[in-house]
Amino acid sequence: DAGVTQSPTHLIKTRGQQVTLRCSPKSGHDTVSWYQQALGQGPQFIFQYYEEEERQRGNFPDRFSGHQFPNYSSELNVNALLLGDSALYLCASSFPNVDGGYGYTFGSGTRLTVV
Amino acid sequence: QKEVEQNSGPLSVPEGAIASLNCTYSDRGSQSFFWYRQYSGKSPELIMSIYSNGDKEDGRFTAQLNKASQYVSLLIRDSQPSDSATYLCAVNGRVSGGSNYKLTFGKGTLLTVNP
């Protein structure tokens, strides 16, 4: 049973460029959430996708956008990159558990460096 | 206002000791609570989940939840050098006004176990 797959693993971009990160959720999971984790900080919620729609969004500017495809995979796009966008980007897929909780599975992340 | 707060750390314990990690949260409607372990440069790894008040034990790990006090903790018994990592508390709470849930993380506590 494949877990969450993220690509690429590492990426170096120049300020002002655009980047697309990809995520394939765990089999059976229909919800994908994206997180940004800066060095020394906990993961910060960017947005969540369900049924191909953005269901909720954290405190991130419109430069951050996303998409979910019919197979539940997802993309995170960041435009006009800033140095401060350098971080580990994590994708988590989830599905309600039978006990009322939620099971979240994280991918290995994409390390984005903006120079 | 921070939604999930952890004891700031860093925390240093000798090998074989008990490490105690604490977390408080602000959303009384939160349903599920998680502890993740994160090694430097890696993605978070789920080590414990807890949904009901009381204690939950899994090997050397014990999670404790007190919803009235909005408090969750993690005890690591017989700490090993391999337990040295950042421990993230995460809370799955309902997004205000809706039926959706969001996983919110604390900043993390760096634990060092000294041989």
PDB file of C-alpha atoms in Angstrom:
ATOM      1  CA  ASP A   1       0.000   0.000   0.000  1.00  0.00           C
ATOM      2  CA  ALA A   2       1.765   3.136  -1.231  1.00  0.00           C
ATOM      3  CA  GLY A   3       1.996   6.064   1.122  1.00  0.00           C
ATOM      4  CA  VAL A   4       1.995   9.712   0.138  1.00  0.00           C
ATOM      5  CA  THR A   5       4.378  10.532  -2.689  1.00  0.00           C
ATOM      6  CA  GLN A   6       5.753  14.017  -3.249  1.00  0.00           C
ATOM      7  CA  SER A   7       7.880  15.323  -6.076  1.00  0.00           C
ATOM      8  CA  PRO A   8      10.410  16.685  -6.534  1.00  0.00           C
ATOM      9  CA  THR A   9      12.372  16.060  -3.325  1.00  0.00           C
ATOM     10  CA  HIS A  10      14.565  19.122  -3.711  1.00  0.00           C
ATOM     11  CA  LEU A  11      14.249  22.252  -5.784  1.00  0.00           C
ATOM     12  CA  ILE A  12      16.247  25.442  -6.208  1.00  0.00           C
ATOM     13  CA  LYS A  13      14.546  28.462  -7.756  1.00  0.00           C
ATOM     14  CA  THR A  14      15.368  32.118  -8.291  1.00  0.00           C
ATOM     15  CA  ARG A  15      13.363  34.970  -6.795  1.00  0.00           C
ATOM     16  CA  GLY A  16      10.403  35.889  -8.969  1.00  0.00           C
ATOM     17  CA  GLN A  17      10.105  32.478 -10.564  1.00  0.00           C
ATOM     18  CA  GLN A  18       7.158  30.129 -10.270  1.00  0.00           C
ATOM     19  CA  VAL A  19       7.189  26.592  -8.903  1.00  0.00           C
ATOM     20  CA  THR A  20       4.839  23.589  -8.953  1.00  0.00           C
ATOM     21  CA  LEU A  21       5.002  20.842  -6.355  1.00  0.00           C
ATOM     22  CA  ARG A  22       3.152  17.565  -6.703  1.00  0.00           C
ATOM     23  CA  CYS A  23       1.531  15.116  -4.315  1.00  0.00           C
ATOM     24  CA  SER A  24      -0.068  11.696  -4.750  1.00  0.00           C
ATOM     25  CA  PRO A  25      -2.151  10.729  -1.715  1.00  0.00           C
ATOM     26  CA  LYS A  26      -2.235   7.415   0.076  1.00  0.00           C
ATOM     27  CA  SER A  27      -4.539   4.886  -1.525  1.00  0.00           C
ATOM     28  CA  GLY A  28      -8.092   5.408  -0.270  1.00  0.00           C
ATOM     29  CA  HIS A  29      -7.496   8.957   0.948  1.00  0.00           C
ATOM     30  CA  ASP A  30      -9.589  11.653  -0.696  1.00  0.00           C
ATOM     31  CA  THR A  31      -8.418  14.799   1.092  1.00  0.00           C
ATOM     32  CA  VAL A  32      -5.079  16.520   0.596  1.00  0.00           C
ATOM     33  CA  SER A  33      -3.608  19.248   2.791  1.00  0.00           C
ATOM     34  CA  TRP A  34      -0.475  21.272   2.148  1.00  0.00           C
ATOM     35  CA  TYR A  35       1.851  22.647   4.811  1.00  0.00           C
ATOM     36  CA  GLN A  36       4.851  24.938   4.806  1.00  0.00           C
ATOM     37  CA  GLN A  37       7.531  24.304   7.402  1.00  0.00           C
ATOM     38  CA  ALA A  38      10.218  26.933   7.815  1.00  0.00           C
ATOM     39  CA  LEU A  39      13.401  26.045   9.659  1.00  0.00           C
ATOM     40  CA  GLY A  40      12.804  25.697  13.393  1.00  0.00           C
ATOM     41  CA  GLN A  41       9.036  26.070  13.099  1.00  0.00           C
ATOM     42  CA  GLY A  42       6.090  23.719  13.124  1.00  0.00           C
ATOM     43  CA  PRO A  43       4.241  23.040   9.860  1.00  0.00           C
ATOM     44  CA  GLN A  44       1.886  25.860   8.879  1.00  0.00           C
ATOM     45  CA  PHE A  45      -1.365  25.013   7.113  1.00  0.00           C
ATOM     46  CA  ILE A  46      -1.592  26.395   3.571  1.00  0.00           C
ATOM     47  CA  PHE A  47      -4.816  24.874   2.236  1.00  0.00           C
ATOM     48  CA  GLN A  48      -6.846  21.705   1.931  1.00  0.00           C
ATOM     49  CA  TYR A  49      -8.468  20.120  -1.103  1.00  0.00           C
ATOM     50  CA  TYR A  50     -11.446  17.787  -1.240  1.00  0.00           C
ATOM     51  CA  GLU A  51     -13.508  16.787  -4.271  1.00  0.00           C
ATOM     52  CA  GLU A  52     -11.279  18.949  -6.466  1.00  0.00           C
ATOM     53  CA  GLU A  53     -12.105  22.112  -4.550  1.00  0.00           C
ATOM     54  CA  GLU A  54     -10.181  24.219  -2.041  1.00  0.00           C
ATOM     55  CA  ARG A  55     -12.121  23.563   1.136  1.00  0.00           C
ATOM     56  CA  GLN A  56     -10.202  25.785   3.518  1.00  0.00           C
ATOM     57  CA  ARG A  57      -7.179  28.012   3.491  1.00  0.00           C
ATOM     58  CA  GLY A  58      -4.609  29.200   5.980  1.00  0.00           C
ATOM     59  CA  ASN A  59      -3.045  32.633   6.218  1.00  0.00           C
ATOM     60  CA  PHE A  60      -1.111  32.544   2.961  1.00  0.00           C
ATOM     61  CA  PRO A  61      -1.200  35.084   0.093  1.00  0.00           C
ATOM     62  CA  ASP A  62      -2.827  34.431  -3.253  1.00  0.00           C
ATOM     63  CA  ARG A  63       0.608  33.665  -4.703  1.00  0.00           C
ATOM     64  CA  PHE A  64      -0.042  30.212  -3.259  1.00  0.00           C
ATOM     65  CA  SER A  65      -2.587  28.272  -5.254  1.00  0.00           C
ATOM     66  CA  GLY A  66      -3.427  24.661  -5.761  1.00  0.00           C
ATOM     67  CA  HIS A  67      -5.381  22.082  -7.590  1.00  0.00           C
ATOM     68  CA  GLN A  68      -6.767  18.620  -6.994  1.00  0.00           C
ATOM     69  CA  PHE A  69      -7.336  16.162  -9.818  1.00  0.00           C
ATOM     70  CA  PRO A  70     -10.064  13.500 -10.148  1.00  0.00           C
ATOM     71  CA  ASN A  71      -7.603  10.828  -8.957  1.00  0.00           C
ATOM     72  CA  TYR A  72      -7.152  12.890  -5.737  1.00  0.00           C
ATOM     73  CA  SER A  73      -3.562  13.895  -6.546  1.00  0.00           C
ATOM     74  CA  SER A  74      -2.743  17.534  -5.976  1.00  0.00           C
ATOM     75  CA  GLU A  75      -0.446  20.340  -7.001  1.00  0.00           C
ATOM     76  CA  LEU A  76       0.790  23.363  -5.088  1.00  0.00           C
ATOM     77  CA  ASN A  77       1.796  26.377  -7.155  1.00  0.00           C
ATOM     78  CA  VAL A  78       3.729  29.342  -5.856  1.00  0.00           C
ATOM     79  CA  ASN A  79       4.152  32.423  -8.036  1.00  0.00           C
ATOM     80  CA  ALA A  80       6.603  35.319  -7.747  1.00  0.00           C
ATOM     81  CA  LEU A  81       8.846  33.416  -5.355  1.00  0.00           C
ATOM     82  CA  LEU A  82      10.370  35.274  -2.424  1.00  0.00           C
ATOM     83  CA  LEU A  83      13.392  34.316  -0.364  1.00  0.00           C
ATOM     84  CA  GLY A  84      11.007  33.747   2.528  1.00  0.00           C
ATOM     85  CA  ASP A  85       9.262  30.971   0.609  1.00  0.00           C
ATOM     86  CA  SER A  86      12.294  28.754   1.212  1.00  0.00           C
ATOM     87  CA  ALA A  87      10.973  25.897   3.332  1.00  0.00           C
ATOM     88  CA  LEU A  88      10.019  22.247   3.491  1.00  0.00           C
ATOM     89  CA  TYR A  89       6.633  21.780   1.840  1.00  0.00           C
ATOM     90  CA  LEU A  90       4.649  18.871   3.167  1.00  0.00           C
ATOM     91  CA  CYS A  91       1.636  17.161   1.721  1.00  0.00           C
ATOM     92  CA  ALA A  92      -0.699  15.161   3.949  1.00  0.00           C
ATOM     93  CA  SER A  93      -3.565  12.993   2.824  1.00  0.00           C
ATOM     94  CA  SER A  94      -6.401  12.027   5.104  1.00  0.00           C
ATOM     95  CA  PHE A  95      -9.614  10.082   5.442  1.00  0.00           C
ATOM     96  CA  PRO A  96     -12.099   9.818   8.317  1.00  0.00           C
ATOM     97  CA  ASN A  97     -11.447   6.868  10.599  1.00  0.00           C
ATOM     98  CA  VAL A  98     -14.283   4.638  11.721  1.00  0.00           C
ATOM     99  CA  ASP A  99     -13.715   5.770  15.325  1.00  0.00           C
ATOM    100  CA  GLY A 100     -14.467   9.362  14.365  1.00  0.00           C
ATOM    101  CA  GLY A 101     -10.888  10.436  14.207  1.00  0.00           C
ATOM    102  CA  TYR A 102      -8.860  11.256  11.165  1.00  0.00           C
ATOM    103  CA  GLY A 103      -5.836   9.440   9.820  1.00  0.00           C
ATOM    104  CA  TYR A 104      -3.249  11.764   8.368  1.00  0.00           C
ATOM    105  CA  THR A 105      -0.315  10.461   6.346  1.00  0.00           C
ATOM    106  CA  PHE A 106       2.532  12.771   5.403  1.00  0.00           C
ATOM    107  CA  GLY A 107       4.762  12.623   2.394  1.00  0.00           C
ATOM    108  CA  SER A 108       8.513  12.998   2.632  1.00  0.00           C
ATOM    109  CA  GLY A 109       8.294  16.627   1.589  1.00  0.00           C
ATOM    110  CA  THR A 110       9.812  18.919  -1.005  1.00  0.00           C
ATOM    111  CA  ARG A 111      12.690  21.111   0.104  1.00  0.00           C
ATOM    112  CA  LEU A 112      12.397  24.419  -1.787  1.00  0.00           C
ATOM    113  CA  THR A 113      15.280  26.845  -1.749  1.00  0.00           C
ATOM    114  CA  VAL A 114      14.806  30.299  -3.265  1.00  0.00           C
ATOM    115  CA  VAL A 115      17.998  32.173  -4.135  1.00  0.00           C
TER     116      VAL A 115
ATOM    117  CA  GLN B   1      -3.396  33.943  19.538  1.00  0.00           C
ATOM    118  CA  LYS B   2      -1.546  30.665  19.118  1.00  0.00           C
ATOM    119  CA  GLU B   3      -3.844  27.689  18.702  1.00  0.00           C
ATOM    120  CA  VAL B   4      -1.431  24.971  19.781  1.00  0.00           C
ATOM    121  CA  GLU B   5       1.389  25.675  22.211  1.00  0.00           C
ATOM    122  CA  GLN B   6       4.178  23.379  23.327  1.00  0.00           C
ATOM    123  CA  ASN B   7       6.763  23.710  26.068  1.00  0.00           C
ATOM    124  CA  SER B   8       9.477  25.632  24.317  1.00  0.00           C
ATOM    125  CA  GLY B   9      12.463  23.436  25.031  1.00  0.00           C
ATOM    126  CA  PRO B  10      14.977  22.369  24.160  1.00  0.00           C
ATOM    127  CA  LEU B  11      14.640  19.447  26.532  1.00  0.00           C
ATOM    128  CA  SER B  12      17.645  17.381  27.499  1.00  0.00           C
ATOM    129  CA  VAL B  13      17.401  14.099  29.444  1.00  0.00           C
ATOM    130  CA  PRO B  14      19.894  11.326  30.228  1.00  0.00           C
ATOM    131  CA  GLU B  15      19.537   7.930  28.611  1.00  0.00           C
ATOM    132  CA  GLY B  16      17.031   5.775  30.473  1.00  0.00           C
ATOM    133  CA  ALA B  17      15.141   8.721  31.959  1.00  0.00           C
ATOM    134  CA  ILE B  18      11.535   9.753  31.334  1.00  0.00           C
ATOM    135  CA  ALA B  19      11.013  12.611  28.903  1.00  0.00           C
ATOM    136  CA  SER B  20       7.836  14.655  29.363  1.00  0.00           C
ATOM    137  CA  LEU B  21       6.428  16.785  26.573  1.00  0.00           C
ATOM    138  CA  ASN B  22       3.426  19.055  27.014  1.00  0.00           C
ATOM    139  CA  CYS B  23       0.944  20.759  24.757  1.00  0.00           C
ATOM    140  CA  THR B  24      -2.098  22.995  25.213  1.00  0.00           C
ATOM    141  CA  TYR B  25      -4.695  23.924  22.632  1.00  0.00           C
ATOM    142  CA  SER B  26      -7.315  26.632  22.356  1.00  0.00           C
ATOM    143  CA  ASP B  27     -10.149  25.034  20.361  1.00  0.00           C
ATOM    144  CA  ARG B  28     -12.508  23.180  22.693  1.00  0.00           C
ATOM    145  CA  GLY B  29     -14.136  21.502  19.691  1.00  0.00           C
ATOM    146  CA  SER B  30     -10.964  19.647  18.781  1.00  0.00           C
ATOM    147  CA  GLN B  31     -11.564  15.964  18.157  1.00  0.00           C
ATOM    148  CA  SER B  32      -8.244  14.207  17.709  1.00  0.00           C
ATOM    149  CA  PHE B  33      -4.754  14.738  19.006  1.00  0.00           C
ATOM    150  CA  PHE B  34      -1.455  13.541  17.651  1.00  0.00           C
ATOM    151  CA  TRP B  35       2.208  13.441  18.482  1.00  0.00           C
ATOM    152  CA  TYR B  36       4.658  13.398  15.621  1.00  0.00           C
ATOM    153  CA  ARG B  37       8.391  12.848  15.732  1.00  0.00           C
ATOM    154  CA  GLN B  38      10.511  14.706  13.221  1.00  0.00           C
ATOM    155  CA  TYR B  39      14.173  14.115  12.599  1.00  0.00           C
ATOM    156  CA  SER B  40      16.158  16.979  11.117  1.00  0.00           C
ATOM    157  CA  GLY B  41      15.359  17.455   7.432  1.00  0.00           C
ATOM    158  CA  LYS B  42      12.751  14.697   7.415  1.00  0.00           C
ATOM    159  CA  SER B  43       8.966  14.729   7.374  1.00  0.00           C
ATOM    160  CA  PRO B  44       6.878  14.204  10.540  1.00  0.00           C
ATOM    161  CA  GLU B  45       6.296  10.615  11.610  1.00  0.00           C
ATOM    162  CA  LEU B  46       3.179   9.748  13.613  1.00  0.00           C
ATOM    163  CA  ILE B  47       4.005   8.096  16.923  1.00  0.00           C
ATOM    164  CA  MET B  48       0.774   8.467  18.926  1.00  0.00           C
ATOM    165  CA  SER B  49      -2.835   9.448  18.404  1.00  0.00           C
ATOM    166  CA  ILE B  50      -5.426   9.923  21.136  1.00  0.00           C
ATOM    167  CA  TYR B  51      -9.112  10.750  20.919  1.00  0.00           C
ATOM    168  CA  SER B  52     -10.547  10.217  24.431  1.00  0.00           C
ATOM    169  CA  ASN B  53      -9.690  11.582  27.856  1.00  0.00           C
ATOM    170  CA  GLY B  54      -7.174   9.532  29.788  1.00  0.00           C
ATOM    171  CA  ASP B  55      -4.002   7.670  28.981  1.00  0.00           C
ATOM    172  CA  LYS B  56      -3.015   5.676  25.935  1.00  0.00           C
ATOM    173  CA  GLU B  57       0.108   3.548  26.024  1.00  0.00           C
ATOM    174  CA  ASP B  58       2.113   2.145  23.130  1.00  0.00           C
ATOM    175  CA  GLY B  59       5.409   0.587  24.086  1.00  0.00           C
ATOM    176  CA  ARG B  60       7.615   3.215  25.715  1.00  0.00           C
ATOM    177  CA  PHE B  61       5.214   6.014  24.761  1.00  0.00           C
ATOM    178  CA  THR B  62       2.205   7.212  26.748  1.00  0.00           C
ATOM    179  CA  ALA B  63      -0.105   9.968  25.573  1.00  0.00           C
ATOM    180  CA  GLN B  64      -2.368  11.710  28.054  1.00  0.00           C
ATOM    181  CA  LEU B  65      -5.402  13.815  27.161  1.00  0.00           C
ATOM    182  CA  ASN B  66      -7.444  16.118  29.362  1.00  0.00           C
ATOM    183  CA  LYS B  67     -10.084  17.887  27.286  1.00  0.00           C
ATOM    184  CA  ALA B  68     -11.393  19.916  30.237  1.00  0.00           C
ATOM    185  CA  SER B  69      -7.955  21.442  30.700  1.00  0.00           C
ATOM    186  CA  GLN B  70      -7.277  21.456  26.951  1.00  0.00           C
ATOM    187  CA  TYR B  71      -4.040  19.675  27.598  1.00  0.00           C
ATOM    188  CA  VAL B  72      -2.250  16.777  25.963  1.00  0.00           C
ATOM    189  CA  SER B  73       1.104  15.305  26.898  1.00  0.00           C
ATOM    190  CA  LEU B  74       3.558  12.650  25.789  1.00  0.00           C
ATOM    191  CA  LEU B  75       5.751  10.623  28.098  1.00  0.00           C
ATOM    192  CA  ILE B  76       8.707   8.683  26.760  1.00  0.00           C
ATOM    193  CA  ARG B  77       9.979   6.068  29.187  1.00  0.00           C
ATOM    194  CA  ASP B  78      13.496   4.623  29.108  1.00  0.00           C
ATOM    195  CA  SER B  79      14.581   7.358  26.690  1.00  0.00           C
ATOM    196  CA  GLN B  80      17.135   6.332  24.087  1.00  0.00           C
ATOM    197  CA  PRO B  81      19.570   8.471  22.076  1.00  0.00           C
ATOM    198  CA  SER B  82      17.565   7.478  18.981  1.00  0.00           C
ATOM    199  CA  ASP B  83      14.595   9.353  20.496  1.00  0.00           C
ATOM    200  CA  SER B  84      16.495  12.620  19.973  1.00  0.00           C
ATOM    201  CA  ALA B  85      14.295  14.592  17.598  1.00  0.00           C
ATOM    202  CA  THR B  86      11.742  17.371  17.464  1.00  0.00           C
ATOM    203  CA  TYR B  87       8.334  16.348  18.779  1.00  0.00           C
ATOM    204  CA  LEU B  88       5.325  18.045  17.260  1.00  0.00           C
ATOM    205  CA  CYS B  89       1.927  18.210  18.893  1.00  0.00           C
ATOM    206  CA  ALA B  90      -0.931  18.395  16.389  1.00  0.00           C
ATOM    207  CA  VAL B  91      -4.624  18.963  16.988  1.00  0.00           C
ATOM    208  CA  ASN B  92      -7.423  18.139  14.556  1.00  0.00           C
ATOM    209  CA  GLY B  93     -10.093  20.733  15.081  1.00  0.00           C
ATOM    210  CA  ARG B  94     -13.247  21.786  13.353  1.00  0.00           C
ATOM    211  CA  VAL B  95     -12.942  24.830  11.150  1.00  0.00           C
ATOM    212  CA  SER B  96     -15.248  27.504  12.579  1.00  0.00           C
ATOM    213  CA  GLY B  97     -18.736  27.449  11.173  1.00  0.00           C
ATOM    214  CA  GLY B  98     -18.214  24.389   9.058  1.00  0.00           C
ATOM    215  CA  SER B  99     -18.012  20.634   9.100  1.00  0.00           C
ATOM    216  CA  ASN B 100     -14.444  20.460   7.945  1.00  0.00           C
ATOM    217  CA  TYR B 101     -11.409  19.654  10.030  1.00  0.00           C
ATOM    218  CA  LYS B 102      -7.904  21.026   9.974  1.00  0.00           C
ATOM    219  CA  LEU B 103      -4.718  19.696  11.539  1.00  0.00           C
ATOM    220  CA  THR B 104      -2.880  22.423  13.437  1.00  0.00           C
ATOM    221  CA  PHE B 105       0.653  21.992  14.734  1.00  0.00           C
ATOM    222  CA  GLY B 106       2.591  23.430  17.598  1.00  0.00           C
ATOM    223  CA  LYS B 107       6.065  24.805  17.084  1.00  0.00           C
ATOM    224  CA  GLY B 108       7.681  21.610  18.336  1.00  0.00           C
ATOM    225  CA  THR B 109       9.974  20.687  21.201  1.00  0.00           C
ATOM    226  CA  LEU B 110      13.538  19.574  20.517  1.00  0.00           C
ATOM    227  CA  LEU B 111      14.437  16.586  22.675  1.00  0.00           C
ATOM    228  CA  THR B 112      18.022  15.469  23.189  1.00  0.00           C
ATOM    229  CA  VAL B 113      18.748  12.189  24.963  1.00  0.00           C
ATOM    230  CA  ASN B 114      22.318  12.073  26.223  1.00  0.00           C
ATOM    231  CA  PRO B 115      24.132   8.691  26.370  1.00  0.00           C
TER     232      PRO B 115
END
